[in-house]
Short mmCIF file of C-alpha atoms and ligand atoms in Angstrom, two decimals:
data_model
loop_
_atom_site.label_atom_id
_atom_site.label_comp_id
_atom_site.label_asym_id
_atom_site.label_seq_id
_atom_site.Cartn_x
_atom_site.Cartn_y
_atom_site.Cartn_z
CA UNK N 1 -39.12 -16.92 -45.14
CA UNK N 2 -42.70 -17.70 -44.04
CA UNK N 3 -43.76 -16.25 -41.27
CA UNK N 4 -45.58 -18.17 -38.53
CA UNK N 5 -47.96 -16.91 -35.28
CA UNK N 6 -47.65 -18.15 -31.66
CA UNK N 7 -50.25 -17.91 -30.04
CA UNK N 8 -52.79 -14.71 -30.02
CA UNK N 9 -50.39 -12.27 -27.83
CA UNK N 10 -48.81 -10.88 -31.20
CA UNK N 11 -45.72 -13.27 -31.36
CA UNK N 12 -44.89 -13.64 -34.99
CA UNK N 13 -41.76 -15.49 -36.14
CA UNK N 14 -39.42 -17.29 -38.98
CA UNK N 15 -41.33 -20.71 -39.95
CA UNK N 16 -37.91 -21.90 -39.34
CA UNK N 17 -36.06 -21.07 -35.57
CA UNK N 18 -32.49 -21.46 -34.42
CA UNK N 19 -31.86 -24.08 -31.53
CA UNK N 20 -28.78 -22.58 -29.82
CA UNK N 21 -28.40 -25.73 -26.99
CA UNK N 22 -25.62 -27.01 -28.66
CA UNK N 23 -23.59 -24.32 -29.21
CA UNK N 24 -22.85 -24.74 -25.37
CA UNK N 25 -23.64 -28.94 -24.53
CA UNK N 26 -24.89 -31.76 -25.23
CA UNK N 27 -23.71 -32.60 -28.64
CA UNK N 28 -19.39 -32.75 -28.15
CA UNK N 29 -16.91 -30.10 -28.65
CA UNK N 30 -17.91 -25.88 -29.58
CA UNK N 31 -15.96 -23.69 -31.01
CA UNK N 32 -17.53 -20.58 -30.39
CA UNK N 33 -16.50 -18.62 -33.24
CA UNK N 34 -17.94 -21.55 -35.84
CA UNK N 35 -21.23 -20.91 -33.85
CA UNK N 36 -21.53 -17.23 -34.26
CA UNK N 37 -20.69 -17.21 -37.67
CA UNK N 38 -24.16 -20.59 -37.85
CA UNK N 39 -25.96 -18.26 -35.71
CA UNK N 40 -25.64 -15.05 -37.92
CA UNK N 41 -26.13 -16.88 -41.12
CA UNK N 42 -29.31 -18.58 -39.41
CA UNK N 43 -30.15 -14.38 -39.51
CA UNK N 44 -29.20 -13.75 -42.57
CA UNK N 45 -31.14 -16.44 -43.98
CA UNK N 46 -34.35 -15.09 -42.98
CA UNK N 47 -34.30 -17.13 -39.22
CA UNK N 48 -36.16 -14.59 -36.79
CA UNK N 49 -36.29 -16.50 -33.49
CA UNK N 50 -33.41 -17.94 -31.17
CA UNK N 51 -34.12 -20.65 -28.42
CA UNK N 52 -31.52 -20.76 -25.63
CA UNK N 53 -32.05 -21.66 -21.79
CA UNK N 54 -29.73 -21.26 -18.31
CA UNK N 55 -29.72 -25.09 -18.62
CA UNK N 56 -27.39 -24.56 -22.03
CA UNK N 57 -24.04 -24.24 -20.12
CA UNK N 58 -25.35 -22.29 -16.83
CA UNK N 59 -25.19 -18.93 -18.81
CA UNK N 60 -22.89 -19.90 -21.01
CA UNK N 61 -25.09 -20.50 -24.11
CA UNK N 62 -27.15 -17.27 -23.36
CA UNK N 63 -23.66 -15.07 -23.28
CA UNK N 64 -22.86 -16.55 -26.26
CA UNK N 65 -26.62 -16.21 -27.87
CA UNK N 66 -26.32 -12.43 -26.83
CA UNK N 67 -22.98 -11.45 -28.06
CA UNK N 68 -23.79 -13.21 -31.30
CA UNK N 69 -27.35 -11.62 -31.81
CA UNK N 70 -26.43 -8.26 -30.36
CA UNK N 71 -25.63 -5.74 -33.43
CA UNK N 72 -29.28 -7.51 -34.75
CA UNK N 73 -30.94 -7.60 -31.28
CA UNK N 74 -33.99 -5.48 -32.53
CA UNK N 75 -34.82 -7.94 -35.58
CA UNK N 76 -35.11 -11.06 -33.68
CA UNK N 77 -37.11 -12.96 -30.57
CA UNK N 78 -35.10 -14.24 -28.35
CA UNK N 79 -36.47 -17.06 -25.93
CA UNK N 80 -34.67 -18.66 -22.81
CA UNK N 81 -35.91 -21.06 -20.06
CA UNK N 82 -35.92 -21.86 -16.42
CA UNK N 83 -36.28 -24.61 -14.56
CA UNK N 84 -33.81 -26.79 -13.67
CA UNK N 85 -30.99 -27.78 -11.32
CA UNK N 86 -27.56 -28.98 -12.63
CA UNK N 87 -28.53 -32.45 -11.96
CA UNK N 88 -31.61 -31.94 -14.47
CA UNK N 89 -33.36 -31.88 -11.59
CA UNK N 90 -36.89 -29.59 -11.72
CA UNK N 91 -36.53 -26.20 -9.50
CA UNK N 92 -39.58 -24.08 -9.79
CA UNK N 93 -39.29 -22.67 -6.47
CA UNK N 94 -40.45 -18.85 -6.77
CA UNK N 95 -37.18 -17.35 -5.41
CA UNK N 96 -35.35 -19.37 -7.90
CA UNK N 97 -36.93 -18.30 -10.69
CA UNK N 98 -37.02 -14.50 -9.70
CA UNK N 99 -32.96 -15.45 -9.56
CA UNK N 100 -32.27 -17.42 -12.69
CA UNK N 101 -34.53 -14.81 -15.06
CA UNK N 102 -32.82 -11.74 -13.66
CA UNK N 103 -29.50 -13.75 -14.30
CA UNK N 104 -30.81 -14.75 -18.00
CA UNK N 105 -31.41 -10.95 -18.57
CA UNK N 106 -27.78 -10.28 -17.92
CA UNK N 107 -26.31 -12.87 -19.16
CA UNK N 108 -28.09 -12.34 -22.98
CA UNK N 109 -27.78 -8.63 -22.44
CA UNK N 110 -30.61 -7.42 -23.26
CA UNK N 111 -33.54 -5.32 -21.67
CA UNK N 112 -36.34 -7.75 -22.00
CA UNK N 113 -36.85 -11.27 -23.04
CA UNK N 114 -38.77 -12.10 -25.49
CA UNK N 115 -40.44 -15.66 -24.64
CA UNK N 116 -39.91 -16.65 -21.39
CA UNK N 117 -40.43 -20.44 -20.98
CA UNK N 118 -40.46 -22.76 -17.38
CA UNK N 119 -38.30 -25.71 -18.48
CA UNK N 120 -40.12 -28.50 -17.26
CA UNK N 121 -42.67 -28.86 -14.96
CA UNK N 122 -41.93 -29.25 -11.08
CA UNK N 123 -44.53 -30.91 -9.03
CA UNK N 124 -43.25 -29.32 -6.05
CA UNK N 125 -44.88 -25.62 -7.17
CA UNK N 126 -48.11 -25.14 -8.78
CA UNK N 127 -48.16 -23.71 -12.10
CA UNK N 128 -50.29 -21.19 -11.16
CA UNK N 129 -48.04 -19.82 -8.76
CA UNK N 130 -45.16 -19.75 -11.02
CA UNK N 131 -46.76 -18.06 -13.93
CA UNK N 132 -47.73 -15.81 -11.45
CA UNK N 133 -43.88 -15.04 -10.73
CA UNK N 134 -44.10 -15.02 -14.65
CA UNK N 135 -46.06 -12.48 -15.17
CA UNK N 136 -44.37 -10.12 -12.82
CA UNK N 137 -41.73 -9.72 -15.10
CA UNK N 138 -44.49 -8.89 -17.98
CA UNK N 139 -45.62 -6.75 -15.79
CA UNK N 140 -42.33 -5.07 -15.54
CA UNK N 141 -41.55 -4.92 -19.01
CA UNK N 142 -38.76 -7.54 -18.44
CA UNK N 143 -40.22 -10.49 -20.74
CA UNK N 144 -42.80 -10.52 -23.47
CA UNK N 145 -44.24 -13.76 -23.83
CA UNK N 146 -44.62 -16.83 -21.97
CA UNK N 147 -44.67 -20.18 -23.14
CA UNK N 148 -44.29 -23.54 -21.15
CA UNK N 149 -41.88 -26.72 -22.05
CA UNK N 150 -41.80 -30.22 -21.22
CA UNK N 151 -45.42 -29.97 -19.26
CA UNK N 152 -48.69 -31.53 -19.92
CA UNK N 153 -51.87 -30.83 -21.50
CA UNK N 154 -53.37 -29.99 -18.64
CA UNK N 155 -51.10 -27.96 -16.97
CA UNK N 156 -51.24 -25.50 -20.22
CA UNK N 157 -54.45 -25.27 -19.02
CA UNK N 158 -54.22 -24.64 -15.85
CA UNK N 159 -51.17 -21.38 -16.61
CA UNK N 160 -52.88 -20.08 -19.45
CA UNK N 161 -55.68 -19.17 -16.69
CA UNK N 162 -53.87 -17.17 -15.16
CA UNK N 163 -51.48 -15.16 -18.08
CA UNK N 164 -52.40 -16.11 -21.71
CA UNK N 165 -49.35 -18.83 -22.83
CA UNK N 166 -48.59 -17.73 -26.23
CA UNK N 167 -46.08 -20.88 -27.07
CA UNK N 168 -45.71 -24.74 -25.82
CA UNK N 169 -42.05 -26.09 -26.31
CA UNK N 170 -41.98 -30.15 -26.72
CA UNK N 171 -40.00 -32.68 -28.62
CA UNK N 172 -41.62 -33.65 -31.84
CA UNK N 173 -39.62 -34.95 -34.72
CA UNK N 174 -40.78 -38.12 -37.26
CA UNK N 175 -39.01 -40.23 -34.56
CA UNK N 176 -41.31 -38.49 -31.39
CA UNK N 177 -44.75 -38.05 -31.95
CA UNK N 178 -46.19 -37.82 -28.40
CA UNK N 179 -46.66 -34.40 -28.32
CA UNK N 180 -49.52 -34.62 -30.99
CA UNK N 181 -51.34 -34.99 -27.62
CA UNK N 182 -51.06 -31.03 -27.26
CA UNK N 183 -52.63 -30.18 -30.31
CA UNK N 184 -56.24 -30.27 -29.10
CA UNK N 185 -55.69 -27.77 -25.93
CA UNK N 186 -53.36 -25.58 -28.15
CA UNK N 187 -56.35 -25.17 -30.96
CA UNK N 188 -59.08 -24.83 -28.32
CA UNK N 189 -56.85 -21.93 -26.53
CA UNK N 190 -55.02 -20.38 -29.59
CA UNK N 191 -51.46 -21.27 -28.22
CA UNK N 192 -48.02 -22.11 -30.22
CA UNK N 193 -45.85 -24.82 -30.65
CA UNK N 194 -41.89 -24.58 -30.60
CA UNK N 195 -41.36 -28.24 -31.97
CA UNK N 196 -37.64 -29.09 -30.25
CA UNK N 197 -35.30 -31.77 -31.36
CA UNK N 198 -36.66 -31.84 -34.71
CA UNK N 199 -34.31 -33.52 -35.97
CA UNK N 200 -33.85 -36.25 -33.09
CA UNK N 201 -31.06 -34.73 -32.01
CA UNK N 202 -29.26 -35.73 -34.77
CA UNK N 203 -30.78 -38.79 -35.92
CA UNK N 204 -32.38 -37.27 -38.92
CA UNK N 205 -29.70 -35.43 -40.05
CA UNK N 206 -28.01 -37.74 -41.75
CA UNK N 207 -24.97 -37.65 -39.65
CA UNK N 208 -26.02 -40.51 -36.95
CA UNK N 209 -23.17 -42.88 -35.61
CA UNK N 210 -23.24 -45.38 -33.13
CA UNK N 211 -23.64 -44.82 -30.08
CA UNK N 212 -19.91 -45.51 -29.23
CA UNK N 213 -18.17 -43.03 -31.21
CA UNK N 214 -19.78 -40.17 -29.06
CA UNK N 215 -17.91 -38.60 -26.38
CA UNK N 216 -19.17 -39.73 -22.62
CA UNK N 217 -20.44 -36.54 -22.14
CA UNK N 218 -23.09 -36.67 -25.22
CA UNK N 219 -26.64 -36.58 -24.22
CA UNK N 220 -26.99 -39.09 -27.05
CA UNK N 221 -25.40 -41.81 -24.52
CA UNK N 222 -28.71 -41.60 -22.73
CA UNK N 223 -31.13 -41.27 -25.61
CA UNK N 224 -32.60 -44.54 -26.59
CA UNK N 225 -32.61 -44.71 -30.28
CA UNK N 226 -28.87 -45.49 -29.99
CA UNK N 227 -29.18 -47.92 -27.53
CA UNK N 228 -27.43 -51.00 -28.96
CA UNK N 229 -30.70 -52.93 -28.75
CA UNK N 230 -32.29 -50.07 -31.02
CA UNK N 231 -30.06 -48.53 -33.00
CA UNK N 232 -29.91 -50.64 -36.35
CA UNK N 233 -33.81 -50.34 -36.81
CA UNK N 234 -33.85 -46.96 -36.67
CA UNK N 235 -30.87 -47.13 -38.91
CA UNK N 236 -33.06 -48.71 -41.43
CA UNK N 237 -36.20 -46.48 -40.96
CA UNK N 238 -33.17 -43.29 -41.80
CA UNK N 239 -32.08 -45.35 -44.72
CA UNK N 240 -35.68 -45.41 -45.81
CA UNK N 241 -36.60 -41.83 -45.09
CA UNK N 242 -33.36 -40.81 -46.89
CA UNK N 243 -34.44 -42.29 -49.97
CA UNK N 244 -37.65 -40.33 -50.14
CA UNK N 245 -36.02 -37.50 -49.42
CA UNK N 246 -33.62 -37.64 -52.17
CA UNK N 247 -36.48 -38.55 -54.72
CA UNK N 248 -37.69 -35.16 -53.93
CA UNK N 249 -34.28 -33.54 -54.66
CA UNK N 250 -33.75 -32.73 -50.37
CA UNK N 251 -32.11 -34.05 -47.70
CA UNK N 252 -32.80 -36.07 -44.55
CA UNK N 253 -32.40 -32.86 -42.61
CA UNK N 254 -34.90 -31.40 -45.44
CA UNK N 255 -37.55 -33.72 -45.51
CA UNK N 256 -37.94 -34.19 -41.68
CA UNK N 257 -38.20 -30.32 -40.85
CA UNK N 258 -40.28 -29.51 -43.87
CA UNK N 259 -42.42 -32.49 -42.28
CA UNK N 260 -43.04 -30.90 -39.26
CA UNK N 261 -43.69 -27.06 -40.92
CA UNK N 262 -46.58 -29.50 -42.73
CA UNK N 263 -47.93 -31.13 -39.83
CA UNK N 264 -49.96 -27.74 -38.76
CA UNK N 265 -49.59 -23.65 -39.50
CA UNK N 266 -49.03 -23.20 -35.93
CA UNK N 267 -45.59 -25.12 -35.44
CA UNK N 268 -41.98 -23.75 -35.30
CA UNK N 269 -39.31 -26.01 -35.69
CA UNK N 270 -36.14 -25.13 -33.95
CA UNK N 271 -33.36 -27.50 -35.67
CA UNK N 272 -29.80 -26.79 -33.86
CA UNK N 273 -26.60 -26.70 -35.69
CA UNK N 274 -23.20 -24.85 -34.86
CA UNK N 275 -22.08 -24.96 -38.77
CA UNK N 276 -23.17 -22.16 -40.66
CA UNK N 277 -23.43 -24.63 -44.17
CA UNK N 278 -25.44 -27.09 -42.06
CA UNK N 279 -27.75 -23.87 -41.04
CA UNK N 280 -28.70 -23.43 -44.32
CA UNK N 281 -29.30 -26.73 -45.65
CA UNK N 282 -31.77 -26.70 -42.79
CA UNK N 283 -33.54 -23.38 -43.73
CA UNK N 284 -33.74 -24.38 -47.16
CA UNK N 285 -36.39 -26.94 -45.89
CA UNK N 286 -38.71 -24.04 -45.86
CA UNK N 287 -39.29 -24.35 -49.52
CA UNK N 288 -40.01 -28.02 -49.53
CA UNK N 289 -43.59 -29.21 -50.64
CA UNK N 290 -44.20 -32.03 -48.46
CA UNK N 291 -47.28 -33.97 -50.48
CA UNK N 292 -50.17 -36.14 -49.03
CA UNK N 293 -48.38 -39.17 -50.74
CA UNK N 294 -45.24 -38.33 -48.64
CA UNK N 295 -46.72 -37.93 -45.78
CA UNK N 296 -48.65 -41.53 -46.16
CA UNK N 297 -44.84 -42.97 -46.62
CA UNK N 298 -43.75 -41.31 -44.17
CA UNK N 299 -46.37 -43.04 -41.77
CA UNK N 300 -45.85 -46.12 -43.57
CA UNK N 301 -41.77 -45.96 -43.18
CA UNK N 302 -42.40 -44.88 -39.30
CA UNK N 303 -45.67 -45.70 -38.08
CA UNK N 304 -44.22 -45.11 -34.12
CA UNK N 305 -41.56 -43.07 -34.52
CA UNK N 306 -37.96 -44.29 -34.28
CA UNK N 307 -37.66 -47.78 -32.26
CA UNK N 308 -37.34 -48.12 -28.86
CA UNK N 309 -37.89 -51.66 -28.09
CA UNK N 310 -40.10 -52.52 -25.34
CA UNK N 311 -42.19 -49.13 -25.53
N1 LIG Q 1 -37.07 -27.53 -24.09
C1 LIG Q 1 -36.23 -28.53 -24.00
O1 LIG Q 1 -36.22 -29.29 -23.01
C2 LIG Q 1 -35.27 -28.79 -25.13
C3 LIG Q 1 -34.57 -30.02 -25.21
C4 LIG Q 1 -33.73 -30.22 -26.30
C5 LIG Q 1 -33.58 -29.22 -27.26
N2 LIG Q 1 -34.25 -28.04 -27.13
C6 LIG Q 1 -34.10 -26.95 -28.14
O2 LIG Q 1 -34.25 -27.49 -29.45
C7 LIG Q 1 -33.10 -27.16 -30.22
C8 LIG Q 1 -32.83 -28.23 -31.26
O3 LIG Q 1 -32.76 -29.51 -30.66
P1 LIG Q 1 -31.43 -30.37 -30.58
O4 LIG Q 1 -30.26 -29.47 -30.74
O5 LIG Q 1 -31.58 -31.23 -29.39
O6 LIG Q 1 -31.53 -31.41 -31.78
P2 LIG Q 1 -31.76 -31.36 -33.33
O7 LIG Q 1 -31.93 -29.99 -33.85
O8 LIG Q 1 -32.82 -32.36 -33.56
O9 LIG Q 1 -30.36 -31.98 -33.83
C9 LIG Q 1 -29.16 -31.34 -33.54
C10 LIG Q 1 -28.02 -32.23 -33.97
O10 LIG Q 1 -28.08 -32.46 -35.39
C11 LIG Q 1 -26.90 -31.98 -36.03
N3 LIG Q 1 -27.33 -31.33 -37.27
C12 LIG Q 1 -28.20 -30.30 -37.38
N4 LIG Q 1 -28.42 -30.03 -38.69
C13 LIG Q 1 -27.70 -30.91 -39.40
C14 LIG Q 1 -27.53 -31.14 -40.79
N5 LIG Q 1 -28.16 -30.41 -41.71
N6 LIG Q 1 -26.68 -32.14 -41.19
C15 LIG Q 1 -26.04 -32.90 -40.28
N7 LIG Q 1 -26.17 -32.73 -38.93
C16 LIG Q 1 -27.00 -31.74 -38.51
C17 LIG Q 1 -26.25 -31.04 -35.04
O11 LIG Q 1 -24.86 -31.07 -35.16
P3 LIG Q 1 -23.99 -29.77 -35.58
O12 LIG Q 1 -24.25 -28.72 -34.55
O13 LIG Q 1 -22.60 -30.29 -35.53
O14 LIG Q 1 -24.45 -29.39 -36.96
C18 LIG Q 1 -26.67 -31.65 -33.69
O15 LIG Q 1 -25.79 -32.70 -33.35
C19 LIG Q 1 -31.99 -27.03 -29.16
O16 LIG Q 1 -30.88 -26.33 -29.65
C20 LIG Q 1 -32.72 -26.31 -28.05
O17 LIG Q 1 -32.81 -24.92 -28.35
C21 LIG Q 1 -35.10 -27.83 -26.10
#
């Protein structure tokens, strides 16, 4: 697979990442044997960097990241995040992080860490201060990289002054295209970007149901392109967007990822999928010429994104 830089620190990885959140939430029941077998095959498909976090089932996800990647630990990145309480809550508070990294360490089981990302921001702690905490662990040999995730433009600026950020992590899918706002500070500084969700959470995959027939603990009860009010528009921009897909000879998964990979030479999707089959159908995207045409239909089939009525 193509390979793709973050940043100017030496972080090189798969065009094409593995989002392992839902191997431990967020998206209805695991089976954790299903999502070792998706996570090797992501491997053996070419897939060279793993995004986890503490968030993904309090350790949970990163044991189960670790155990899975472990016979191929030296052939992959590995990132993981910190950041937040269990009521999604922001905790940046320097003794916390100190905590939650050393915990992240053992509970992946590895030696070092290869992009270490704060969560979210918290405007309790400067950034400053907690890339300084950051950097102590770079210092120690403990994490490689450092990259920054749900945050603004400005406070990239204001951590990459004090330890170069090699990767910003952000939702950006057809159906979220705020963090275009990034792209100016990430050219002018030479930094990364991890594009999360990328297949709004689900919406492009071509699997989407109502809001109703997901479980009450599916973070897609709070998202709001299932909200009743929303939910048959961006039905019909899918519909559309499927269509154009399968004139190319791809899928919904296909087209939106390969969309992304064509949006700039700096971007790493990370699509998320616990079924090894599903895996691949996403890393075949890879190969998928996305054309200026298609990317004026695209605009034309989505000009905002998905609906979300009122914004
Ligand atoms: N930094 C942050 O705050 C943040 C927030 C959210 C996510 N993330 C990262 O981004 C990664 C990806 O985001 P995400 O998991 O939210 O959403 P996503 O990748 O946009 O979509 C995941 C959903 O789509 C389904 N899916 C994936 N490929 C499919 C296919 N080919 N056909 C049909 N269904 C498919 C998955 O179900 P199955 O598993 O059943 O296939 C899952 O329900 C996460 O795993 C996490 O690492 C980071």
């Amino acid at each position: 697979m193509e390979q793709r830089t973050l940043g100017r620190q030496g972080l090189t990885v798969s065009a094409i990442g593995y989002g392992a959140m839902g191997t431990a939430v967020g998206y209805g029941p695991t089976d954790d044997t299903e999502s070792i077998a998706a996570i090797r095959a992501a491997h053996d498909l070419g897939v060279t960097h793993f995004d986890t976090a503490e968030m993904y089932g309090w350790g949970v996800g990163e044991q189960l990241l670790g155990t899975a990647l472990a016979p191929i630990r030296d052939q992959v990145t590995i990132a993981t995040k910190f950041g937040f309480t269990p009521t999604f809550a922001p905790n940046s508070q320097l003794e916390h992080v100190r905590s939650v990294v050393d915990n992240s360490l053992r509970n992946l089981g590895v030696d070092h860490i290869d992009v270490l990302y704060q969560h979210v921001h918290d405007p309790a702690v400067p950034v400053e201060d907690v890339v300084g905490v950051m950097k102590e662990y770079v210092d120690a040999g403990k994490v490689k990289y450092l990259g920054l995730s749900n945050t603004t433009p400005d406070n990239v600026r204001l951590a990459h002054a004090v330890h170069p950020i090699s990767v910003v992590q952000t939702e950006y899918s057809i159906f979220a295209r705020q963090s275009e706002n990034f792209f100016p500070v990430l050219e002018e500084l030479g930094i990364g970007f991890v594009a999360y969700s990328p297949l709004a959470r689900g919406f492009l995959s071509g699997a989407t149901k109502p809001r109703s027939e997901y479980g009450p603990d599916d973070f897609r009860q709070h998202i709001p392109w299932w909200a009743p009010e929303n939910y048959a528009a961006n039905v019909a921009i899918v519909d559309q967007l499927t269509e154009l897909a399968a004139s190319k000879g791809a899928t919904l998964a296909q087209l939106a990822i390969a969309w992304l990979l064509a949006q700039k030479d700096y971007i790493v999707p990370i699509p998320g999928s616990r079924n090894a089959a599903r895996v691949a159908q996403n890393i075949t995207s890879a190969g998928l010429v996305i054309t200026d045409a298609d990317l004026v239909r695209i605009a034309e089939i989505a000009p905002n994104g998905g609906v979300v009525a009122g914004s």
